[in-house]
Amino acid sequence: MWKEIGDRESGKLRPNSFITRIRSNRASSLHLSNHKELVSSHRGSVNSLQVDLTEGRYLLSGAADASLAIYDIQRATDYEAGGLIAKHKPILVDKQHQNGHKYAISTAIWYPIDTGLFVTGSYDHHIKVWDTNTTQVVMDFKMPGKVYRTAMSSLATSHMLIAAATEDVQVRLCDMASGAFAHTLSGHRDGVMAVEWSTSSEWILMTGGCDGAIRFWDIRRAGCFSVLDQSHSQLGRRPPLADKSTTKVSTSKARAPQRKVGSGSSSKHSGTSKILKHAKGSAKQRLHPGLLTSQDRATAHYGAVLGLKATEDGMYLLSAGSDSRLRLWDIQSGCNTLVHYEIVRLQTSKAIQLAVTQDSSIVFLPCMTSVKAFDVWSGQSRMTLQGHYENVNCCFYSTHDQELYTGGNDRQILVWSPLKLIPDDADECDRRTEQPSAVDEDNWSD
Amino acid sequence: NKHTFQTKNFIQKYISLYGTRNLAFVSTVIGYPTVAVAGDRKTTNFAAGDRILIPNQVFLKPYPFGSESDPKNLHSMETNNTPSTSRKRVREDDDSVPESNHSLSLEDDLIFSDTMVALQMMCAQFPRIDKVTVEPFVLQSQLYSSVKDRTQVDRELESLRREKVLRVFKLNTGQDDHALMFMEDYLKQMKRAVKSMETKKQGVFPVFEWFEVHVIHSKPEPCIGHQELLSLLSVGGKVKDEDISLLINAGLLTRQLIDSEMYWFAIPNIGSVLKGITQGRKELLSLLNRKKYKEMMLAILEKKRLRLSPLDMRFHLRDLLGSGHLKTIQTPS
């Protein structure tokens, strides 16, 4: 460690590689934090966690008892055990607010630009926008079904849309600037459980549904432009452009828009073998070219898609499904990279929140009562973080401090950080009298 | 030390003499016939004349055969196995600290580095079932238990599937169960099913041939959409709706609950085997769950016979190890 600092000073090691080396070292050795603890005052399972993106200072959590809490994770409220454990109490807890949610809060996210606003979505069919300083509900959107997830794009400069994934088949975009709905995206055949904005473009949205499909939408156009299919696979990373040997293949990669109108609208009706019999002269609606992908029934998972996470470089997407699989997709080619993560079982009823480190080397996945850290490219399990008493629902990795926050059904929020070396001087100084105590003194010494 | 034996006869005699209790492999990987004998307390039932293969990392050592009752005499060929017995434990759904993952299951002293070798070996070890003749197939979870790197397995399976060396079938026995069968074996099984169907219905149906020629050979995926199926079959001739019902009745196509529009390829006539798989799994897991500490010695376990499943214990053990429901732990003594 010191040698590396010396190298950086002398210029042998570039600052960026120094930073990434330290960060990856710290990220690969996470333990239940021995110096930091969050005092959770939730009375229901913690469903959603997010640290704000601007300063990395405030953690927002939403729980199943309709309560929210904000923690300042950098300044502790008090210290315990002789100053060794910092306890953070929530700054803001809201349970009985008259405009608050009535049922469980399933998602709570910060406004990406600053911490003045945050957005919550709940099983009571409402999405509310809150002002943080006054704790008042500023805007309220009513959805047709339970809200599973909301997302706002952190790259957006020209829109302030909240994408809402509900148990309704349509994904709605709510506009914060006007208070109305911007548009709806249809194409899924069942409720939508996961929604993520792309990390490379402010217009691209990725959604995962209970039907197992993952769709990519460009919100400026109608319909989705891509549906991920688990049988389209490539063996690992794509070969660089110079080497055009096709390691990736697919028999029917780009689904060409169906020219036959009669067959095109068949998926809207549930008849199967009657397709050929309906001649083109029948009065079926012509489908808008953008909606042709609604017939694409490719699935990314054999069950529901429970969580999505895009890597920060915008090249890969991780998706967790209720078939107990975590898949890594190459976004550009739309192929499954066939990395196998060893998972035995995932909880299937609730959406889960995944986390990825910034250099996309480790992915944290809540598997039942533990959080497993996998190496993204080889699929091997690096660490198993066992600390919760019940199922873990969400996790968030803070790049700033290399800490992982996890929340579960046991109403606790646990902090996982690289171990901090407790300095020995803490034992030597007696805090009360400010005199250095002898080495063999303890609390009962005279 | 490698013992090289010149004649095949010797190998056959060797196996027939010591056949049932020893693990013997013949390899042509290195280019000349070699007999690798890896023995241990794990035993496999090998009948004389079985087709067997050796993974290319095993070396030989002579050791006395026949002392089956004394497992300590037989040591394995892998370098770091200590002669110890092992126990099987039912893994809870989420596991705590990962135990030593040293694969000590039945035949696996030998951790295969190659998926193809593992596949061939497992096909060769496919149990013989009395009532039905089924060509050997391998479950994907069994592969995971023998080859260490699962990503590698997935990728090799994908390339084998694309080259049409084997076919992948999605089974309805569980959430993510897949069966792998070599193309030749599948075609044999299919012909058998078609023949029995044709004798039952007393007619020759061209749709089966169209199916084999046009659909099987051009579509390596496990499922096919209705439209595509019709268009591929039409290449052979005029297709009627009853033809698809024929295919479903013969067991070549099936539908699953996931999607009402898709047909899934299926292995015909293995219904009883699939039932045996699910029941055997349940029986084995309940057997272990009833024990005091939910674990059992492997040597004792492998000798048991499952009541409800026609498949042998080794098949089920590999399957459950690969899917994560069981794990093995080394114990001293």
Short mmCIF file of N, CA, C and O in Angstrom, two decimals, chain B residues 100-194:
data_model
loop_
_atom_site.label_atom_id
_atom_site.label_comp_id
_atom_site.label_asym_id
_atom_site.label_seq_id
_atom_site.Cartn_x
_atom_site.Cartn_y
_atom_site.Cartn_z
N SER B 100 -15.78 -27.27 2.00
CA SER B 100 -14.75 -27.61 1.03
C SER B 100 -15.43 -28.27 -0.14
O SER B 100 -16.10 -29.28 -0.02
N ASN B 101 -15.29 -27.67 -1.26
CA ASN B 101 -16.07 -28.12 -2.39
C ASN B 101 -15.41 -29.23 -3.15
O ASN B 101 -15.71 -29.46 -4.29
N HIS B 102 -14.52 -29.88 -2.51
CA HIS B 102 -13.78 -30.92 -3.20
C HIS B 102 -14.74 -32.01 -3.60
O HIS B 102 -15.38 -32.63 -2.78
N SER B 103 -14.86 -32.20 -4.87
CA SER B 103 -15.91 -33.09 -5.34
C SER B 103 -15.56 -34.53 -5.05
O SER B 103 -14.66 -35.10 -5.64
N LEU B 104 -16.24 -35.09 -4.11
CA LEU B 104 -15.92 -36.45 -3.75
C LEU B 104 -17.08 -37.36 -4.02
O LEU B 104 -17.30 -38.31 -3.32
N SER B 105 -17.89 -37.03 -4.99
CA SER B 105 -19.03 -37.89 -5.23
C SER B 105 -18.56 -39.16 -5.92
O SER B 105 -17.39 -39.30 -6.25
N LEU B 106 -19.50 -39.99 -6.15
CA LEU B 106 -19.23 -41.37 -6.55
C LEU B 106 -18.04 -41.60 -7.45
O LEU B 106 -17.05 -42.17 -7.06
N GLU B 107 -18.18 -41.15 -8.65
CA GLU B 107 -17.14 -41.53 -9.58
C GLU B 107 -16.18 -40.39 -9.79
O GLU B 107 -15.29 -40.46 -10.58
N ASP B 108 -16.45 -39.30 -9.10
CA ASP B 108 -15.69 -38.13 -9.47
C ASP B 108 -14.48 -37.88 -8.65
O ASP B 108 -14.37 -36.91 -7.95
N ASP B 109 -13.55 -38.69 -8.69
CA ASP B 109 -12.23 -38.31 -8.26
C ASP B 109 -11.73 -37.50 -9.37
O ASP B 109 -10.85 -36.70 -9.24
N LEU B 110 -12.28 -37.87 -10.49
CA LEU B 110 -11.78 -37.34 -11.72
C LEU B 110 -12.65 -36.16 -12.05
O LEU B 110 -13.81 -36.29 -12.29
N ILE B 111 -12.10 -35.03 -11.98
CA ILE B 111 -12.85 -33.84 -12.33
C ILE B 111 -12.54 -33.59 -13.78
O ILE B 111 -11.41 -33.39 -14.17
N PHE B 112 -13.58 -33.60 -14.58
CA PHE B 112 -13.34 -33.55 -16.02
C PHE B 112 -13.09 -32.14 -16.47
O PHE B 112 -13.73 -31.22 -16.04
N SER B 113 -12.14 -32.01 -17.32
CA SER B 113 -11.88 -30.67 -17.80
C SER B 113 -12.66 -30.40 -19.07
O SER B 113 -12.75 -29.30 -19.52
N ASP B 114 -13.23 -31.39 -19.60
CA ASP B 114 -13.85 -31.22 -20.89
C ASP B 114 -15.31 -31.63 -20.81
O ASP B 114 -15.62 -32.72 -20.34
N THR B 115 -16.16 -30.74 -21.27
CA THR B 115 -17.59 -31.04 -21.20
C THR B 115 -17.93 -32.25 -22.05
O THR B 115 -18.76 -33.08 -21.67
N MET B 116 -17.30 -32.34 -23.19
CA MET B 116 -17.62 -33.43 -24.11
C MET B 116 -17.28 -34.78 -23.49
O MET B 116 -18.05 -35.73 -23.58
N VAL B 117 -16.15 -34.81 -22.82
CA VAL B 117 -15.77 -36.06 -22.18
C VAL B 117 -16.76 -36.42 -21.09
O VAL B 117 -17.19 -37.57 -20.96
N ALA B 118 -17.15 -35.41 -20.33
CA ALA B 118 -18.12 -35.67 -19.25
C ALA B 118 -19.43 -36.18 -19.83
O ALA B 118 -20.04 -37.12 -19.32
N LEU B 119 -19.83 -35.57 -20.94
CA LEU B 119 -21.09 -35.98 -21.57
C LEU B 119 -21.01 -37.43 -22.02
O LEU B 119 -21.91 -38.23 -21.79
N GLN B 120 -19.92 -37.76 -22.68
CA GLN B 120 -19.82 -39.11 -23.20
C GLN B 120 -19.75 -40.12 -22.08
O GLN B 120 -20.35 -41.20 -22.14
N MET B 121 -19.05 -39.73 -21.02
CA MET B 121 -18.94 -40.65 -19.91
C MET B 121 -20.28 -40.88 -19.26
O MET B 121 -20.65 -42.00 -18.92
N MET B 122 -21.02 -39.80 -19.12
CA MET B 122 -22.31 -39.97 -18.46
C MET B 122 -23.29 -40.71 -19.32
O MET B 122 -24.12 -41.46 -18.82
N CYS B 123 -23.21 -40.52 -20.62
CA CYS B 123 -24.09 -41.30 -21.51
C CYS B 123 -23.74 -42.77 -21.41
O CYS B 123 -24.62 -43.63 -21.44
N ALA B 124 -22.47 -43.04 -21.28
CA ALA B 124 -22.08 -44.44 -21.16
C ALA B 124 -22.55 -45.03 -19.85
O ALA B 124 -22.82 -46.23 -19.75
N GLN B 125 -22.66 -44.20 -18.84
CA GLN B 125 -23.08 -44.71 -17.54
C GLN B 125 -24.57 -44.62 -17.32
O GLN B 125 -25.03 -44.82 -16.20
N PHE B 126 -25.30 -44.31 -18.36
CA PHE B 126 -26.74 -44.18 -18.21
C PHE B 126 -27.33 -45.51 -17.76
O PHE B 126 -27.02 -46.54 -18.33
N PRO B 127 -28.17 -45.48 -16.75
CA PRO B 127 -28.66 -46.75 -16.22
C PRO B 127 -29.61 -47.43 -17.19
O PRO B 127 -30.34 -46.81 -17.94
N ARG B 128 -29.62 -48.71 -17.11
CA ARG B 128 -30.51 -49.51 -17.96
C ARG B 128 -31.86 -49.63 -17.26
O ARG B 128 -31.93 -49.98 -16.10
N ILE B 129 -32.87 -49.30 -17.99
CA ILE B 129 -34.21 -49.37 -17.41
C ILE B 129 -34.93 -50.55 -18.03
O ILE B 129 -34.83 -50.79 -19.23
N ASP B 130 -35.67 -51.25 -17.20
CA ASP B 130 -36.26 -52.49 -17.72
C ASP B 130 -37.39 -52.27 -18.70
O ASP B 130 -37.46 -52.88 -19.74
N LYS B 131 -38.30 -51.40 -18.33
CA LYS B 131 -39.55 -51.41 -19.10
C LYS B 131 -39.46 -50.65 -20.42
O LYS B 131 -40.14 -50.99 -21.36
N VAL B 132 -38.71 -49.60 -20.44
CA VAL B 132 -38.63 -48.83 -21.69
C VAL B 132 -37.19 -48.82 -22.16
O VAL B 132 -36.27 -48.89 -21.37
N THR B 133 -37.06 -48.72 -23.45
CA THR B 133 -35.70 -48.54 -23.96
C THR B 133 -35.56 -47.06 -24.27
O THR B 133 -36.25 -46.51 -25.13
N VAL B 134 -34.67 -46.47 -23.56
CA VAL B 134 -34.46 -45.04 -23.75
C VAL B 134 -33.00 -44.83 -24.09
O VAL B 134 -32.12 -45.41 -23.45
N GLU B 135 -32.78 -44.02 -25.09
CA GLU B 135 -31.40 -43.69 -25.40
C GLU B 135 -30.85 -42.80 -24.29
O GLU B 135 -31.61 -42.08 -23.65
N PRO B 136 -29.58 -42.85 -24.03
CA PRO B 136 -29.06 -42.09 -22.89
C PRO B 136 -29.15 -40.58 -23.08
O PRO B 136 -28.91 -40.07 -24.16
N PHE B 137 -29.53 -39.92 -22.05
CA PHE B 137 -29.49 -38.47 -22.05
C PHE B 137 -28.89 -38.02 -20.72
O PHE B 137 -28.84 -38.77 -19.77
N VAL B 138 -28.46 -36.79 -20.71
CA VAL B 138 -27.79 -36.25 -19.53
C VAL B 138 -28.54 -34.99 -19.12
O VAL B 138 -28.95 -34.22 -19.96
N LEU B 139 -28.72 -34.81 -17.85
CA LEU B 139 -29.33 -33.58 -17.37
C LEU B 139 -28.24 -32.52 -17.21
O LEU B 139 -27.11 -32.84 -16.87
N GLN B 140 -28.62 -31.28 -17.44
CA GLN B 140 -27.60 -30.23 -17.39
C GLN B 140 -27.02 -30.10 -15.99
O GLN B 140 -25.85 -29.80 -15.83
N SER B 141 -27.82 -30.34 -14.98
CA SER B 141 -27.29 -30.20 -13.62
C SER B 141 -26.24 -31.26 -13.34
O SER B 141 -25.34 -31.06 -12.54
N GLN B 142 -26.32 -32.39 -14.02
CA GLN B 142 -25.31 -33.42 -13.80
C GLN B 142 -23.96 -32.96 -14.33
O GLN B 142 -22.92 -33.24 -13.75
N LEU B 143 -24.00 -32.23 -15.42
CA LEU B 143 -22.74 -31.72 -15.94
C LEU B 143 -22.12 -30.73 -14.99
O LEU B 143 -20.91 -30.71 -14.80
N TYR B 144 -22.97 -29.92 -14.37
CA TYR B 144 -22.42 -28.93 -13.45
C TYR B 144 -21.74 -29.58 -12.28
O TYR B 144 -20.85 -29.01 -11.68
N SER B 145 -22.18 -30.78 -11.93
CA SER B 145 -21.55 -31.40 -10.77
C SER B 145 -20.20 -31.99 -11.12
O SER B 145 -19.37 -32.20 -10.25
N SER B 146 -19.96 -32.30 -12.38
CA SER B 146 -18.66 -32.89 -12.68
C SER B 146 -17.64 -31.95 -13.28
O SER B 146 -16.46 -32.19 -13.14
N VAL B 147 -18.09 -30.94 -13.94
CA VAL B 147 -17.12 -30.01 -14.49
C VAL B 147 -17.14 -28.77 -13.63
O VAL B 147 -18.19 -28.26 -13.28
N LYS B 148 -15.98 -28.31 -13.28
CA LYS B 148 -15.94 -27.28 -12.24
C LYS B 148 -16.44 -25.93 -12.72
O LYS B 148 -17.21 -25.28 -12.03
N ASP B 149 -16.04 -25.51 -13.88
CA ASP B 149 -16.36 -24.16 -14.31
C ASP B 149 -17.67 -24.14 -15.08
O ASP B 149 -17.74 -24.62 -16.21
N ARG B 150 -18.70 -23.60 -14.46
CA ARG B 150 -20.00 -23.71 -15.08
C ARG B 150 -20.16 -22.84 -16.31
O ARG B 150 -20.90 -23.16 -17.23
N THR B 151 -19.50 -21.71 -16.30
CA THR B 151 -19.58 -20.84 -17.48
C THR B 151 -19.00 -21.58 -18.68
O THR B 151 -19.54 -21.52 -19.79
N GLN B 152 -17.91 -22.28 -18.44
CA GLN B 152 -17.28 -23.06 -19.50
C GLN B 152 -18.24 -24.12 -20.02
O GLN B 152 -18.36 -24.33 -21.23
N VAL B 153 -18.95 -24.75 -19.11
CA VAL B 153 -19.92 -25.78 -19.52
C VAL B 153 -20.98 -25.16 -20.40
O VAL B 153 -21.30 -25.68 -21.47
N ASP B 154 -21.51 -24.03 -19.96
CA ASP B 154 -22.56 -23.39 -20.74
C ASP B 154 -22.08 -23.04 -22.13
O ASP B 154 -22.78 -23.24 -23.12
N ARG B 155 -20.87 -22.51 -22.19
CA ARG B 155 -20.39 -22.09 -23.51
C ARG B 155 -20.08 -23.27 -24.41
O ARG B 155 -20.38 -23.24 -25.60
N GLU B 156 -19.53 -24.32 -23.82
CA GLU B 156 -19.25 -25.48 -24.67
C GLU B 156 -20.53 -26.14 -25.13
O GLU B 156 -20.63 -26.59 -26.28
N LEU B 157 -21.53 -26.17 -24.26
CA LEU B 157 -22.80 -26.73 -24.68
C LEU B 157 -23.40 -25.91 -25.81
O LEU B 157 -23.96 -26.46 -26.76
N GLU B 158 -23.25 -24.61 -25.70
CA GLU B 158 -23.77 -23.75 -26.75
C GLU B 158 -23.08 -24.03 -28.07
O GLU B 158 -23.73 -24.16 -29.10
N SER B 159 -21.77 -24.18 -28.05
CA SER B 159 -21.11 -24.43 -29.34
C SER B 159 -21.42 -25.83 -29.85
O SER B 159 -21.60 -26.02 -31.04
N LEU B 160 -21.58 -26.79 -28.96
CA LEU B 160 -21.95 -28.13 -29.42
C LEU B 160 -23.34 -28.12 -30.02
O LEU B 160 -23.63 -28.80 -31.01
N ARG B 161 -24.20 -27.33 -29.38
CA ARG B 161 -25.57 -27.27 -29.89
C ARG B 161 -25.61 -26.63 -31.27
O ARG B 161 -26.35 -27.07 -32.14
N ARG B 162 -24.80 -25.61 -31.45
CA ARG B 162 -24.80 -24.95 -32.75
C ARG B 162 -24.23 -25.85 -33.82
O ARG B 162 -24.65 -25.79 -34.97
N GLU B 163 -23.26 -26.65 -33.44
CA GLU B 163 -22.71 -27.58 -34.44
C GLU B 163 -23.60 -28.78 -34.66
O GLU B 163 -23.27 -29.68 -35.41
N LYS B 164 -24.71 -28.82 -33.94
CA LYS B 164 -25.70 -29.89 -34.09
C LYS B 164 -25.15 -31.24 -33.67
O LYS B 164 -25.59 -32.27 -34.17
N VAL B 165 -24.22 -31.23 -32.75
CA VAL B 165 -23.74 -32.50 -32.22
C VAL B 165 -24.72 -33.02 -31.18
O VAL B 165 -24.95 -34.22 -31.06
N LEU B 166 -25.30 -32.10 -30.43
CA LEU B 166 -26.29 -32.55 -29.47
C LEU B 166 -27.48 -31.61 -29.48
O LEU B 166 -27.41 -30.52 -30.02
N ARG B 167 -28.55 -32.09 -28.88
CA ARG B 167 -29.76 -31.28 -28.81
C ARG B 167 -30.10 -31.04 -27.36
O ARG B 167 -29.88 -31.88 -26.51
N VAL B 168 -30.68 -29.87 -27.14
CA VAL B 168 -31.06 -29.50 -25.79
C VAL B 168 -32.58 -29.53 -25.70
O VAL B 168 -33.26 -29.04 -26.61
N PHE B 169 -33.09 -30.12 -24.66
CA PHE B 169 -34.54 -30.18 -24.48
C PHE B 169 -34.87 -29.59 -23.14
O PHE B 169 -34.22 -29.90 -22.14
N LYS B 170 -35.93 -28.79 -23.10
CA LYS B 170 -36.34 -28.27 -21.81
C LYS B 170 -37.38 -29.22 -21.25
O LYS B 170 -38.38 -29.52 -21.88
N LEU B 171 -37.11 -29.70 -20.05
CA LEU B 171 -38.01 -30.66 -19.44
C LEU B 171 -39.01 -29.94 -18.56
O LEU B 171 -38.77 -28.83 -18.10
N ASN B 172 -40.09 -30.63 -18.29
CA ASN B 172 -41.09 -30.00 -17.43
C ASN B 172 -40.98 -30.49 -16.00
O ASN B 172 -41.93 -30.39 -15.24
N THR B 173 -39.84 -31.03 -15.64
CA THR B 173 -39.73 -31.55 -14.29
C THR B 173 -39.32 -30.49 -13.27
O THR B 173 -39.28 -30.74 -12.11
N GLY B 174 -38.98 -29.35 -13.73
CA GLY B 174 -38.56 -28.36 -12.74
C GLY B 174 -38.43 -27.03 -13.42
O GLY B 174 -38.69 -26.90 -14.60
N GLN B 175 -37.97 -26.05 -12.71
CA GLN B 175 -37.94 -24.72 -13.31
C GLN B 175 -36.96 -24.63 -14.46
O GLN B 175 -37.26 -24.10 -15.49
N ASP B 176 -35.78 -25.14 -14.27
CA ASP B 176 -34.75 -24.89 -15.27
C ASP B 176 -34.05 -26.18 -15.67
O ASP B 176 -32.85 -26.19 -15.85
N ASP B 177 -34.79 -27.23 -15.83
CA ASP B 177 -34.18 -28.52 -16.15
C ASP B 177 -34.01 -28.68 -17.63
O ASP B 177 -34.96 -28.54 -18.39
N HIS B 178 -32.82 -29.04 -18.03
CA HIS B 178 -32.61 -29.28 -19.45
C HIS B 178 -31.98 -30.65 -19.63
O HIS B 178 -31.15 -31.06 -18.83
N ALA B 179 -32.38 -31.33 -20.66
CA ALA B 179 -31.78 -32.64 -20.96
C ALA B 179 -30.98 -32.49 -22.24
O ALA B 179 -31.36 -31.79 -23.16
N LEU B 180 -29.83 -33.15 -22.26
CA LEU B 180 -28.96 -33.08 -23.43
C LEU B 180 -28.86 -34.47 -24.02
O LEU B 180 -28.66 -35.44 -23.29
N MET B 181 -29.00 -34.54 -25.30
CA MET B 181 -28.93 -35.85 -25.95
C MET B 181 -28.13 -35.70 -27.22
O MET B 181 -28.30 -34.72 -27.94
N PHE B 182 -27.31 -36.69 -27.49
CA PHE B 182 -26.56 -36.62 -28.73
C PHE B 182 -27.50 -36.77 -29.92
O PHE B 182 -28.52 -37.46 -29.84
N MET B 183 -27.14 -36.17 -30.99
CA MET B 183 -28.03 -36.14 -32.15
C MET B 183 -28.35 -37.54 -32.64
O MET B 183 -29.49 -37.83 -32.98
N GLU B 184 -27.34 -38.40 -32.68
CA GLU B 184 -27.60 -39.75 -33.20
C GLU B 184 -28.59 -40.48 -32.30
O GLU B 184 -29.50 -41.17 -32.77
N ASP B 185 -28.39 -40.31 -30.99
CA ASP B 185 -29.28 -41.00 -30.07
C ASP B 185 -30.70 -40.48 -30.21
O ASP B 185 -31.67 -41.25 -30.15
N TYR B 186 -30.81 -39.18 -30.40
CA TYR B 186 -32.15 -38.62 -30.53
C TYR B 186 -32.83 -39.13 -31.78
O TYR B 186 -34.02 -39.47 -31.78
N LEU B 187 -32.08 -39.19 -32.87
CA LEU B 187 -32.71 -39.66 -34.11
C LEU B 187 -33.15 -41.12 -33.97
O LEU B 187 -34.20 -41.51 -34.47
N LYS B 188 -32.33 -41.88 -33.25
CA LYS B 188 -32.72 -43.29 -33.03
C LYS B 188 -34.01 -43.36 -32.24
O LYS B 188 -34.94 -44.12 -32.55
N GLN B 189 -34.06 -42.57 -31.18
CA GLN B 189 -35.25 -42.57 -30.33
C GLN B 189 -36.46 -42.13 -31.12
O GLN B 189 -37.56 -42.68 -30.99
N MET B 190 -36.25 -41.12 -31.95
CA MET B 190 -37.37 -40.60 -32.74
C MET B 190 -37.88 -41.65 -33.70
O MET B 190 -39.09 -41.86 -33.85
N LYS B 191 -36.97 -42.35 -34.35
CA LYS B 191 -37.39 -43.38 -35.31
C LYS B 191 -38.20 -44.46 -34.62
O LYS B 191 -39.19 -44.95 -35.15
N ARG B 192 -37.75 -44.80 -33.42
CA ARG B 192 -38.48 -45.83 -32.68
C ARG B 192 -39.90 -45.36 -32.38
O ARG B 192 -40.87 -46.11 -32.54
N ALA B 193 -40.02 -44.14 -31.98
CA ALA B 193 -41.35 -43.62 -31.64
C ALA B 193 -42.23 -43.54 -32.88
O ALA B 193 -43.42 -43.85 -32.84
N VAL B 194 -41.63 -43.09 -33.97
CA VAL B 194 -42.40 -42.97 -35.20
C VAL B 194 -42.89 -44.33 -35.66
O VAL B 194 -44.04 -44.50 -36.07
#
